Short mmCIF file of C-alpha atoms in Angstrom, two decimals:
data_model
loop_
_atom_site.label_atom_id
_atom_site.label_comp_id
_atom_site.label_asym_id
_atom_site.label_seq_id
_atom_site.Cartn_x
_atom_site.Cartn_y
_atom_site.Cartn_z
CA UNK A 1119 0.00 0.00 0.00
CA UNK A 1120 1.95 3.20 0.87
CA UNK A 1121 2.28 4.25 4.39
CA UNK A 1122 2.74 0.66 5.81
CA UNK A 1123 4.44 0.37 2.35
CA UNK A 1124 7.58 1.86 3.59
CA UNK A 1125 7.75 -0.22 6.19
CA UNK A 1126 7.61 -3.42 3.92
CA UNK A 1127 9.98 -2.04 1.33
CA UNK A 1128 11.81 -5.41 1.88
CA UNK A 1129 8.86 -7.32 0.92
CA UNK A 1130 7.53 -5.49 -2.05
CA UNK A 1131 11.01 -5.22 -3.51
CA UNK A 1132 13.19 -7.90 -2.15
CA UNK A 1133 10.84 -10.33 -1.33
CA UNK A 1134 12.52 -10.11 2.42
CA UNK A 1135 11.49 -10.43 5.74
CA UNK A 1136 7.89 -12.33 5.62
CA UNK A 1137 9.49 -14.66 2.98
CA UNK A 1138 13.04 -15.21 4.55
CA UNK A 1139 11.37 -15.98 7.97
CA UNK A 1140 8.14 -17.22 6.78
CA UNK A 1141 6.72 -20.35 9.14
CA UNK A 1142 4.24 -22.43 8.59
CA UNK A 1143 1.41 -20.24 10.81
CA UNK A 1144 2.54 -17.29 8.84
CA UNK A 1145 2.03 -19.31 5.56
CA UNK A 1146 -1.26 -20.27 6.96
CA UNK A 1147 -2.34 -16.89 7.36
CA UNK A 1148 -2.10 -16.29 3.37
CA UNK A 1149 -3.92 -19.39 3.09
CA UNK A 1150 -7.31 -18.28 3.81
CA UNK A 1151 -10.49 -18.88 1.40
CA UNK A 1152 -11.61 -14.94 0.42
CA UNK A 1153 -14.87 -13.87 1.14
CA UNK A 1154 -17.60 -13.10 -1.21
CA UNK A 1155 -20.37 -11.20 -1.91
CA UNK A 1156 -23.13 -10.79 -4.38
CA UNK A 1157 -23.95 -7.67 -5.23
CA UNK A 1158 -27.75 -7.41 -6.20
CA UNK A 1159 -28.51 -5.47 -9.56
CA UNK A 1160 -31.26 -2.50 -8.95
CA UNK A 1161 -34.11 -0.63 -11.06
CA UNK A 1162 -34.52 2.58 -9.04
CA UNK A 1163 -32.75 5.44 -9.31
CA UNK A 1164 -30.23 5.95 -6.24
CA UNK A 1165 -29.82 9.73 -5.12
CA UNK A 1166 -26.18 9.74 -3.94
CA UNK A 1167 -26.69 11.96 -0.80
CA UNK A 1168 -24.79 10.38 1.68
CA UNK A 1169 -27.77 8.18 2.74
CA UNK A 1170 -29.17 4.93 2.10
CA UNK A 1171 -32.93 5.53 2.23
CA UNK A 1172 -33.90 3.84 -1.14
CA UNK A 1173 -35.87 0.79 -0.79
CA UNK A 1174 -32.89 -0.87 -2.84
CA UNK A 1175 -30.66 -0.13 -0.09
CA UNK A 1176 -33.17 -2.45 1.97
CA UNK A 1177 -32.04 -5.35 0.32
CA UNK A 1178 -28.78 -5.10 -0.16
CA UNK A 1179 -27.26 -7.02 1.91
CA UNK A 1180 -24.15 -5.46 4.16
CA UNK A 1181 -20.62 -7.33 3.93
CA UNK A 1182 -19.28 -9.19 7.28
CA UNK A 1183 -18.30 -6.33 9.66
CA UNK A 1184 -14.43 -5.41 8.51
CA UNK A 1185 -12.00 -7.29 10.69
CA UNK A 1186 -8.41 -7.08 11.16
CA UNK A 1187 -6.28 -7.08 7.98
CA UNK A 1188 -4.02 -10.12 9.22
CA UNK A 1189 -5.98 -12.46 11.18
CA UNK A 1190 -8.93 -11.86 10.37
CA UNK A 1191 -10.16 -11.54 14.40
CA UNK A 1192 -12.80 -8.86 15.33
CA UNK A 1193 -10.32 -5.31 15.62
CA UNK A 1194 -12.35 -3.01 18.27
CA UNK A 1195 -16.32 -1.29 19.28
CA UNK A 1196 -15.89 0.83 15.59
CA UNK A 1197 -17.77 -1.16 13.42
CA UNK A 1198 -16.72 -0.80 9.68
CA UNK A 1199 -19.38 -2.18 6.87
CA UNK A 1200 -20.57 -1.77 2.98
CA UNK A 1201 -23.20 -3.10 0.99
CA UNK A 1202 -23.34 -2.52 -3.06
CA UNK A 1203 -25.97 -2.26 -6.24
CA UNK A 1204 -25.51 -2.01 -9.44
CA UNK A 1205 -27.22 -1.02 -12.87
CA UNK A 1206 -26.26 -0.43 -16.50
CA UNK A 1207 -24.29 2.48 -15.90
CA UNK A 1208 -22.78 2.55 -12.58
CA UNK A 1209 -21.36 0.54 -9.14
CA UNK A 1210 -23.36 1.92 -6.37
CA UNK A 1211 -21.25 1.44 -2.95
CA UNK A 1212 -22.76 2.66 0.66
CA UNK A 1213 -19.90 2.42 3.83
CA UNK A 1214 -20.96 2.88 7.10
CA UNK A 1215 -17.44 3.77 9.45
CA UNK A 1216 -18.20 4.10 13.09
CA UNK A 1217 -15.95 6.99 14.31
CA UNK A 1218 -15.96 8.54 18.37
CA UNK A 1219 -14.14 11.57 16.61
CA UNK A 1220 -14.58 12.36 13.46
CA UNK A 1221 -11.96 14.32 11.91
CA UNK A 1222 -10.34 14.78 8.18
CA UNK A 1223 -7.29 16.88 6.93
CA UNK A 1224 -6.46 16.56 3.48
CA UNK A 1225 -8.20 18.67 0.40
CA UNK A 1226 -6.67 18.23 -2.47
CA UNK A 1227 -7.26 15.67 -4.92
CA UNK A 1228 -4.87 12.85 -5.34
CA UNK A 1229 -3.10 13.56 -2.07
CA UNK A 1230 -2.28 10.93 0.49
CA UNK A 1231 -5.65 9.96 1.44
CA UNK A 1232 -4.53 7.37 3.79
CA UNK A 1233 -2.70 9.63 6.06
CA UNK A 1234 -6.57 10.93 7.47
CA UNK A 1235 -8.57 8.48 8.22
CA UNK A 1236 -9.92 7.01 5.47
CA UNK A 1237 -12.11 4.35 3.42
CA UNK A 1238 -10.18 2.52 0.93
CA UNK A 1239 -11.60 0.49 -2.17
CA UNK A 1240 -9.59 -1.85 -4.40
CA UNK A 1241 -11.17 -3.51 -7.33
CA UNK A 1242 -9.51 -5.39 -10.38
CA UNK A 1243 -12.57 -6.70 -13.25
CA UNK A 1244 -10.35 -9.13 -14.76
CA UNK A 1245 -9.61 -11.50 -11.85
CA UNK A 1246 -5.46 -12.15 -13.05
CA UNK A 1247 -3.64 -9.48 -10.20
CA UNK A 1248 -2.68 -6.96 -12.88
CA UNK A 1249 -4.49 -3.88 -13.92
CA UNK A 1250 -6.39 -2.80 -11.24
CA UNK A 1251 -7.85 0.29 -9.58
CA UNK A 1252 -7.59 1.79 -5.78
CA UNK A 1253 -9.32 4.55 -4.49
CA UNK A 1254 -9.53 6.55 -1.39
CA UNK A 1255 -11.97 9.51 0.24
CA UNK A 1256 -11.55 10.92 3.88
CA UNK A 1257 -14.57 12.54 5.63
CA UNK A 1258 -14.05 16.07 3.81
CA UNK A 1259 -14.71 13.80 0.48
CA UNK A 1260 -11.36 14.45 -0.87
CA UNK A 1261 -10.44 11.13 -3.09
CA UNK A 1262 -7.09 9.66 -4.31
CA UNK A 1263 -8.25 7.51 -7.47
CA UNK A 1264 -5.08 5.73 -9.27
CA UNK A 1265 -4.62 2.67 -11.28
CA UNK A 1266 -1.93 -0.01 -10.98
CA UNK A 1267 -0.67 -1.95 -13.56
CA UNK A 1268 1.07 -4.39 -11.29
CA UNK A 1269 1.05 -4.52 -7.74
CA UNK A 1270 4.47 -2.90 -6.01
CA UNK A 1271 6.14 -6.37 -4.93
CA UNK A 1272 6.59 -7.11 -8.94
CA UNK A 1273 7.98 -3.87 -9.33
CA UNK A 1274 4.53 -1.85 -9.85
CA UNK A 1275 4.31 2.11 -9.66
CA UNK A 1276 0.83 3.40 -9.04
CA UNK A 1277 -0.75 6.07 -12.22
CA UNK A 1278 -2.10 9.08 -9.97
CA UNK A 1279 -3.02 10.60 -13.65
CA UNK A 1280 -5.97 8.13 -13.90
CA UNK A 1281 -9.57 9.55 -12.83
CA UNK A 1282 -12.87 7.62 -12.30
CA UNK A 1283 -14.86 10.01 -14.56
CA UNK A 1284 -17.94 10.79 -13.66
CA UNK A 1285 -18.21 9.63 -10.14
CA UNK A 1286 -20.77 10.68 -8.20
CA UNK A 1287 -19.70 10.91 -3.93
CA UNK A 1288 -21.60 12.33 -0.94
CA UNK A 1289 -20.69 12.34 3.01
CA UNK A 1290 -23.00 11.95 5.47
CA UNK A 1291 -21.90 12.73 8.89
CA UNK A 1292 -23.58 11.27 12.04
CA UNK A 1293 -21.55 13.64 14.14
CA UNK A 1294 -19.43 16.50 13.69
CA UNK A 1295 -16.42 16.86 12.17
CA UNK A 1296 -12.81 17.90 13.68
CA UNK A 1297 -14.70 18.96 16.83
CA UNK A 1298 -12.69 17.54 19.49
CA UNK A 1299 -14.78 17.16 23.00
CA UNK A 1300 -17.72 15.80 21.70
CA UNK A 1301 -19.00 12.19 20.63
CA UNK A 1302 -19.70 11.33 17.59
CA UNK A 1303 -20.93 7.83 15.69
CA UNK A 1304 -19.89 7.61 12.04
CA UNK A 1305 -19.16 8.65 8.41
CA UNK A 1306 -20.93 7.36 5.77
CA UNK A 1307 -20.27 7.09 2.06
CA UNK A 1308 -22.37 6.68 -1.17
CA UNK A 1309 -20.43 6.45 -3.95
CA UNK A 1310 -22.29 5.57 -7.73
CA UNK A 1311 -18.79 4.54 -9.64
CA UNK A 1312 -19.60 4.52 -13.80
CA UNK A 1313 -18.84 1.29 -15.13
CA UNK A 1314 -16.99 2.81 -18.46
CA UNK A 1315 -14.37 4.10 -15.93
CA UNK A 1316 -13.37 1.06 -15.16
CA UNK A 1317 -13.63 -1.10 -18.26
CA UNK A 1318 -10.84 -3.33 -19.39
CA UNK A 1319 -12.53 -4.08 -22.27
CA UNK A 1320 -14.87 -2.41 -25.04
CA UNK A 1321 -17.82 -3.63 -22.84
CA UNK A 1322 -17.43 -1.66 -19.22
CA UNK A 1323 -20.95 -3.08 -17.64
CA UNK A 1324 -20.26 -6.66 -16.23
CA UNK A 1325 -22.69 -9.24 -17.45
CA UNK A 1326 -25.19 -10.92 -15.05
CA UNK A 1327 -23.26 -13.81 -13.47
CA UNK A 1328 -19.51 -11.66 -13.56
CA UNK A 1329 -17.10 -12.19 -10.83
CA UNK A 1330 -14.90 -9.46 -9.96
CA UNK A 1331 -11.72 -9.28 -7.03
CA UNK A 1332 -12.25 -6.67 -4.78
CA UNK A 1333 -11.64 -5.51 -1.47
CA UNK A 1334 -12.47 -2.94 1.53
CA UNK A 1335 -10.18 -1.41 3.78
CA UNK A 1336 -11.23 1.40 6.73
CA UNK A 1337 -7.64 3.48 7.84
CA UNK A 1338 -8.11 4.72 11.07
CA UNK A 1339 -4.94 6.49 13.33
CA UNK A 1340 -4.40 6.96 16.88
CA UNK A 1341 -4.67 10.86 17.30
CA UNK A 1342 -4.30 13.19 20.61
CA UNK A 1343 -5.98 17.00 20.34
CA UNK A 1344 -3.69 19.81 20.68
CA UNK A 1345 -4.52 23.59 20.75
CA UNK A 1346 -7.94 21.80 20.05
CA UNK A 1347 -7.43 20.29 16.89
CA UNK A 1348 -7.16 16.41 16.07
CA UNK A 1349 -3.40 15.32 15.47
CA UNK A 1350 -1.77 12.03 14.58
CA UNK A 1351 -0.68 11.04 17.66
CA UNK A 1352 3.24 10.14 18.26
CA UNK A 1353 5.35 8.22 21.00
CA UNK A 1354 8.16 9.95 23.14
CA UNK A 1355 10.74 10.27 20.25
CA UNK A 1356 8.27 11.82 17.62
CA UNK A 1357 7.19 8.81 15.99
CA UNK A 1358 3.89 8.64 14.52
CA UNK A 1359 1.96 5.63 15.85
CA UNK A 1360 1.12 3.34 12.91
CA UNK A 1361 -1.86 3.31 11.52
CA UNK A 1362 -4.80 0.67 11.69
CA UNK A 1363 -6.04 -2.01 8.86
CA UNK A 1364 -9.81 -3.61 9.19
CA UNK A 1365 -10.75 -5.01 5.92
CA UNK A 1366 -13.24 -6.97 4.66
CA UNK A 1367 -11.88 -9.91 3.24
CA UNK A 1368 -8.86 -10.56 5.21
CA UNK A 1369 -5.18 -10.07 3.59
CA UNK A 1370 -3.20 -12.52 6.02
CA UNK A 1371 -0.74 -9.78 5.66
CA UNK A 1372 -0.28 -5.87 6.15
CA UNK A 1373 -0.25 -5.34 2.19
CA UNK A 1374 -3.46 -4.59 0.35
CA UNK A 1375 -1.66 -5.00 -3.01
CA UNK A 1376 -1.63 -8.58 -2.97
CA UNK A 1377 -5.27 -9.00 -4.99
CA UNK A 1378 -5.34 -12.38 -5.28
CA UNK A 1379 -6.40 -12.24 -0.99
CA UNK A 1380 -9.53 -9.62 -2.27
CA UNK A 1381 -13.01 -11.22 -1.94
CA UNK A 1382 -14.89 -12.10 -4.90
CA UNK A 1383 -17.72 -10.10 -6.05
CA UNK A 1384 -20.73 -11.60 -7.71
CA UNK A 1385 -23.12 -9.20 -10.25
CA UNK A 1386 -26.35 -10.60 -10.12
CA UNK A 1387 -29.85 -10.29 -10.27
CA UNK A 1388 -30.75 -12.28 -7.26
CA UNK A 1389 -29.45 -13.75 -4.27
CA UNK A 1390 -28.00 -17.23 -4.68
CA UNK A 1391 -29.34 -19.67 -2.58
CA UNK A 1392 -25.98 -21.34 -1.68
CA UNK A 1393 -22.11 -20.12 -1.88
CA UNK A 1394 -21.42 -19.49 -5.22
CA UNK A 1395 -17.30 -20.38 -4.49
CA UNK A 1396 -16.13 -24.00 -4.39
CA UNK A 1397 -13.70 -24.50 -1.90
CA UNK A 1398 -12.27 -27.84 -3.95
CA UNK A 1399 -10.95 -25.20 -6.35
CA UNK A 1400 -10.35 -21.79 -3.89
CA UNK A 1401 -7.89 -24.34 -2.29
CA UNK A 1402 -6.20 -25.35 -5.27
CA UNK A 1403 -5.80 -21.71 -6.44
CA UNK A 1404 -4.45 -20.92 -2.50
CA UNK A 1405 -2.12 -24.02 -3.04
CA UNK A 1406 -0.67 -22.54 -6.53
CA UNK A 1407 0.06 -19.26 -4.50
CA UNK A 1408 2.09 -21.27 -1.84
CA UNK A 1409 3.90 -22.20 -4.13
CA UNK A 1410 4.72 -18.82 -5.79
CA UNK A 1411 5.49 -17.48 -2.30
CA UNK A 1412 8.22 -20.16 -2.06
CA UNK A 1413 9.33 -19.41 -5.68
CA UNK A 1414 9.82 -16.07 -4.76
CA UNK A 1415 11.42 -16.88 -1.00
CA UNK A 1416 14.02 -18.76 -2.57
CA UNK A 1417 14.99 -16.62 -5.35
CA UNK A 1418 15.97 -14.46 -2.77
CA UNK A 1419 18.20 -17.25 -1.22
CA UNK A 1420 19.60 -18.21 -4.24
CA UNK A 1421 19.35 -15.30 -6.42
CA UNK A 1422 17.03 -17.55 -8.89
CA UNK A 1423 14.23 -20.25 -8.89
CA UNK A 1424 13.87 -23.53 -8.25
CA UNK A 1425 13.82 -25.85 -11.58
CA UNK A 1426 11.87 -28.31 -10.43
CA UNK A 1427 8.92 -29.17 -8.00
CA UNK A 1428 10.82 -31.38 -6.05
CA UNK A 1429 13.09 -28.90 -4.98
CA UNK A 1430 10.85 -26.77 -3.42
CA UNK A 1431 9.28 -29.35 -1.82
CA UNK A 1432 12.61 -30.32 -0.15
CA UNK A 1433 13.63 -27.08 0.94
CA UNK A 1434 10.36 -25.99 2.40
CA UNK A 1435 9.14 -29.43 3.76
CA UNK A 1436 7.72 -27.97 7.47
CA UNK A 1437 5.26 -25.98 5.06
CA UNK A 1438 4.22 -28.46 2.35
CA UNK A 1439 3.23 -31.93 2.18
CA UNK A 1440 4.95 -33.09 -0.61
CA UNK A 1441 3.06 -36.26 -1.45
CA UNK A 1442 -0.46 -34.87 -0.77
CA UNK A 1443 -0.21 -31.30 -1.62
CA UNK A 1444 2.26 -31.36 -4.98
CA UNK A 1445 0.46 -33.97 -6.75
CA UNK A 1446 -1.90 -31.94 -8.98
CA UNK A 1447 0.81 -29.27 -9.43
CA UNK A 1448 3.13 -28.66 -12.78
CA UNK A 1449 5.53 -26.47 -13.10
CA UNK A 1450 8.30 -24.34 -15.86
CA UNK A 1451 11.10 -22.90 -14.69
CA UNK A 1452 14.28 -21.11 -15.43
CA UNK A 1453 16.84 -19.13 -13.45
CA UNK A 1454 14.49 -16.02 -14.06
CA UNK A 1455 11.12 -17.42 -15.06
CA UNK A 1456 9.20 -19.94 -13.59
CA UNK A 1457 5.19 -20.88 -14.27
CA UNK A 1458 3.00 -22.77 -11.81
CA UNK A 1459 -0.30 -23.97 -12.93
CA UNK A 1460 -2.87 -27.01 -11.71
CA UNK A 1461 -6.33 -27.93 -13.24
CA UNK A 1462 -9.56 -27.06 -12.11
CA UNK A 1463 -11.84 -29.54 -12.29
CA UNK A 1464 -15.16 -27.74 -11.12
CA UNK A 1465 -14.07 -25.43 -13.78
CA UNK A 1466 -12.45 -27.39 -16.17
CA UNK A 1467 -9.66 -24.81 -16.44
CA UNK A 1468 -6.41 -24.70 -16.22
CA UNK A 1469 -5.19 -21.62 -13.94
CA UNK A 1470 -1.32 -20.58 -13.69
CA UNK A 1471 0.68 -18.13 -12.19
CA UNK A 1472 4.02 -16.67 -13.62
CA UNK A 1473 6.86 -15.17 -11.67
CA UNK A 1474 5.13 -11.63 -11.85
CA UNK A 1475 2.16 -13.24 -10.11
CA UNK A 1476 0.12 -13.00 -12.78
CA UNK A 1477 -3.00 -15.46 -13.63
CA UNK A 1478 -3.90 -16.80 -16.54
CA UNK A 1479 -6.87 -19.16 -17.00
CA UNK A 1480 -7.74 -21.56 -19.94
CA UNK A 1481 -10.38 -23.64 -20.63
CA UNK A 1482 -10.04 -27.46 -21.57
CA UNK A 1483 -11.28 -28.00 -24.76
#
């Protein structure tokens, strides 16, 4: 991301410290089956106000309350939660952030967002890591709105230039804001997000039945008041506290620029009557990212990849059964390249992952 992102410059770039270190626990963390949610398409026109008193706002249904960005456990009293619509022209998204003090600094456009308190949205259409959007608003409804061609750990650098044209935004606040001394209860968003500004394609509205990756992350600092103003607060030595992650689809790590942990998002006209993810093939895709994480862990032993399966299986043994857990997996690989890929049956695809972390899927004949 960017302000924890200086702290893991080492694992962006390098590949370091989680990788170097990494146990089996930590593994297991990264291991998680993403959430999902459908999102449930919508007739009436929404009035972005700030307020969710549309009767389709009734039946949307919220997401899980956000919980922390690692483990996934419940993160404090604030209570962070979205629910989403959409029609032929735009992505309609309402947050509700539960604040005691609500308070906002930043103005201009395409600024550091994440430095206020913020709400954070990450969304790629095409489901393979690369290309995707991020964007950010605080409680004055400032936004940072930038696209990534690749996320920062395969060498990515963020496009500030990009816009999400036409959006439509409102703020409603159940409080007051940067008025220190009082209590107040939350923010909330409503955001209508055009569907051309986010097309990867000719054809920007998803189909009924789509999938998309996304995810939702609520920013929140410790902050003191001084001369009666709200401050990031800082430890003896001037340090700024770090900030705070709840998401909701959990990361397993403090990174938001790993997409392949983001939740999948369903368009449709209806709410299925069952899950609409099979966990026979989320756990095959979670068992072809172990194995890129190791790829990339021992490059940074060796200064290249394994060649072969076996290898890998041999040098990280405590993490992976090699009998059970190798068996459906092939791989390519050079010094510099390497390809991991395993068929999905429920599917019948074939789904790979190259040494950039990027997914391709195929269909069987």
């Amino acid at each position: 991301m960017r302000s924890f992102f200086l702290l893991l410059l080492t694992i962006a770039f390098n590949h370091s410290e989680i990788y170097s270190q990494v146990t089996k626990s930590e593994m297991e963390s990264l291991m998680r089956i993403p959430l999902q949610y459908t999102v449930l398409k919508t007739t009436e026109k929404i009035q972005v106000d700030g307020k969710d008193e549309e009767k389709a706002w009734d039946k949307a249904p919220w997401t899980e309350v956000f919980t922390d960005i690692v483990s996934g456990n419940s993160t404090s009293s604030n209570k962070t939660r979205c629910k989403m619509l959409w029609d032929d022209e735009f992505l309609y998204l309402y947050a509700q952030l539960e604040e005691p003090g609500i308070w906002a600094s930043i103005k201009d456009h395409d600024a550091s967002v994440f430095q206020d308190n913020a709400f954070e949205i990450f969304i790629d259409p095409i489901g393979d890591t690369h290309n995707y959007f991020e964007f950010q608003i605080n409680a004055y409804s400032t936004v940072w709105d930038l696209f990534m061609p690749k996320p920062y750990r395969n060498g990515g650098r963020s496009l500030s230039s990009w816009d999400i044209k036409g959006l439509k935004k409102a703020i409603y606040l159940d409080g007051t804001l940067n008025q220190p001394g009082d209590k107040d209860r939350s923010w909330n968003i409503e955001l209508a997000v055009p569907f051309n500004s986010l097309k990867m394609s000719r054809k920007g509205t998803p189909d009924e039945g789509t999938i998309w990756r996304m995810n939702f992350s609520h920013v929140q600092w410790d902050v003191d008041v001084k001369d009666g103003k709200y401050v990031r607060k800082r430890d003896t030595i001037g340090k700024l506290f770090p900030e705070h992650y709840s998401v909701w689809s959990p990361q397993g790590i403090i990174n938001l620029h790993y997409p392949e942990r983001w939740g999948y998002v369903l368009f449709s006209d209806t709410l299925p009557v069952s899950a609409f993810l099979s966990v026979e093939t989320e756990n095959l895709k979670l068992l072809l990212w172990k194995y890129y994480y190791l790829q990339q862990e021992f490059k940074r032993e060796y200064g290249k990849y394994a060649n072969t399966i076996k290898k890998l299986n041999k040098k990280y043994r405590r993490i992976i059964d090699p009998v059970s857990q190798s068996a459906r997996i092939e791989m390519e690989a050079t010094d510099h390249l390497f390809r991991v890929q395993c068929f999905l049956p429920a599917l019948n695809t074939n789904m790979s992952i190259n040494q950039d972390g990027e997914v391709y899927q195929e269909k069987v004949p």
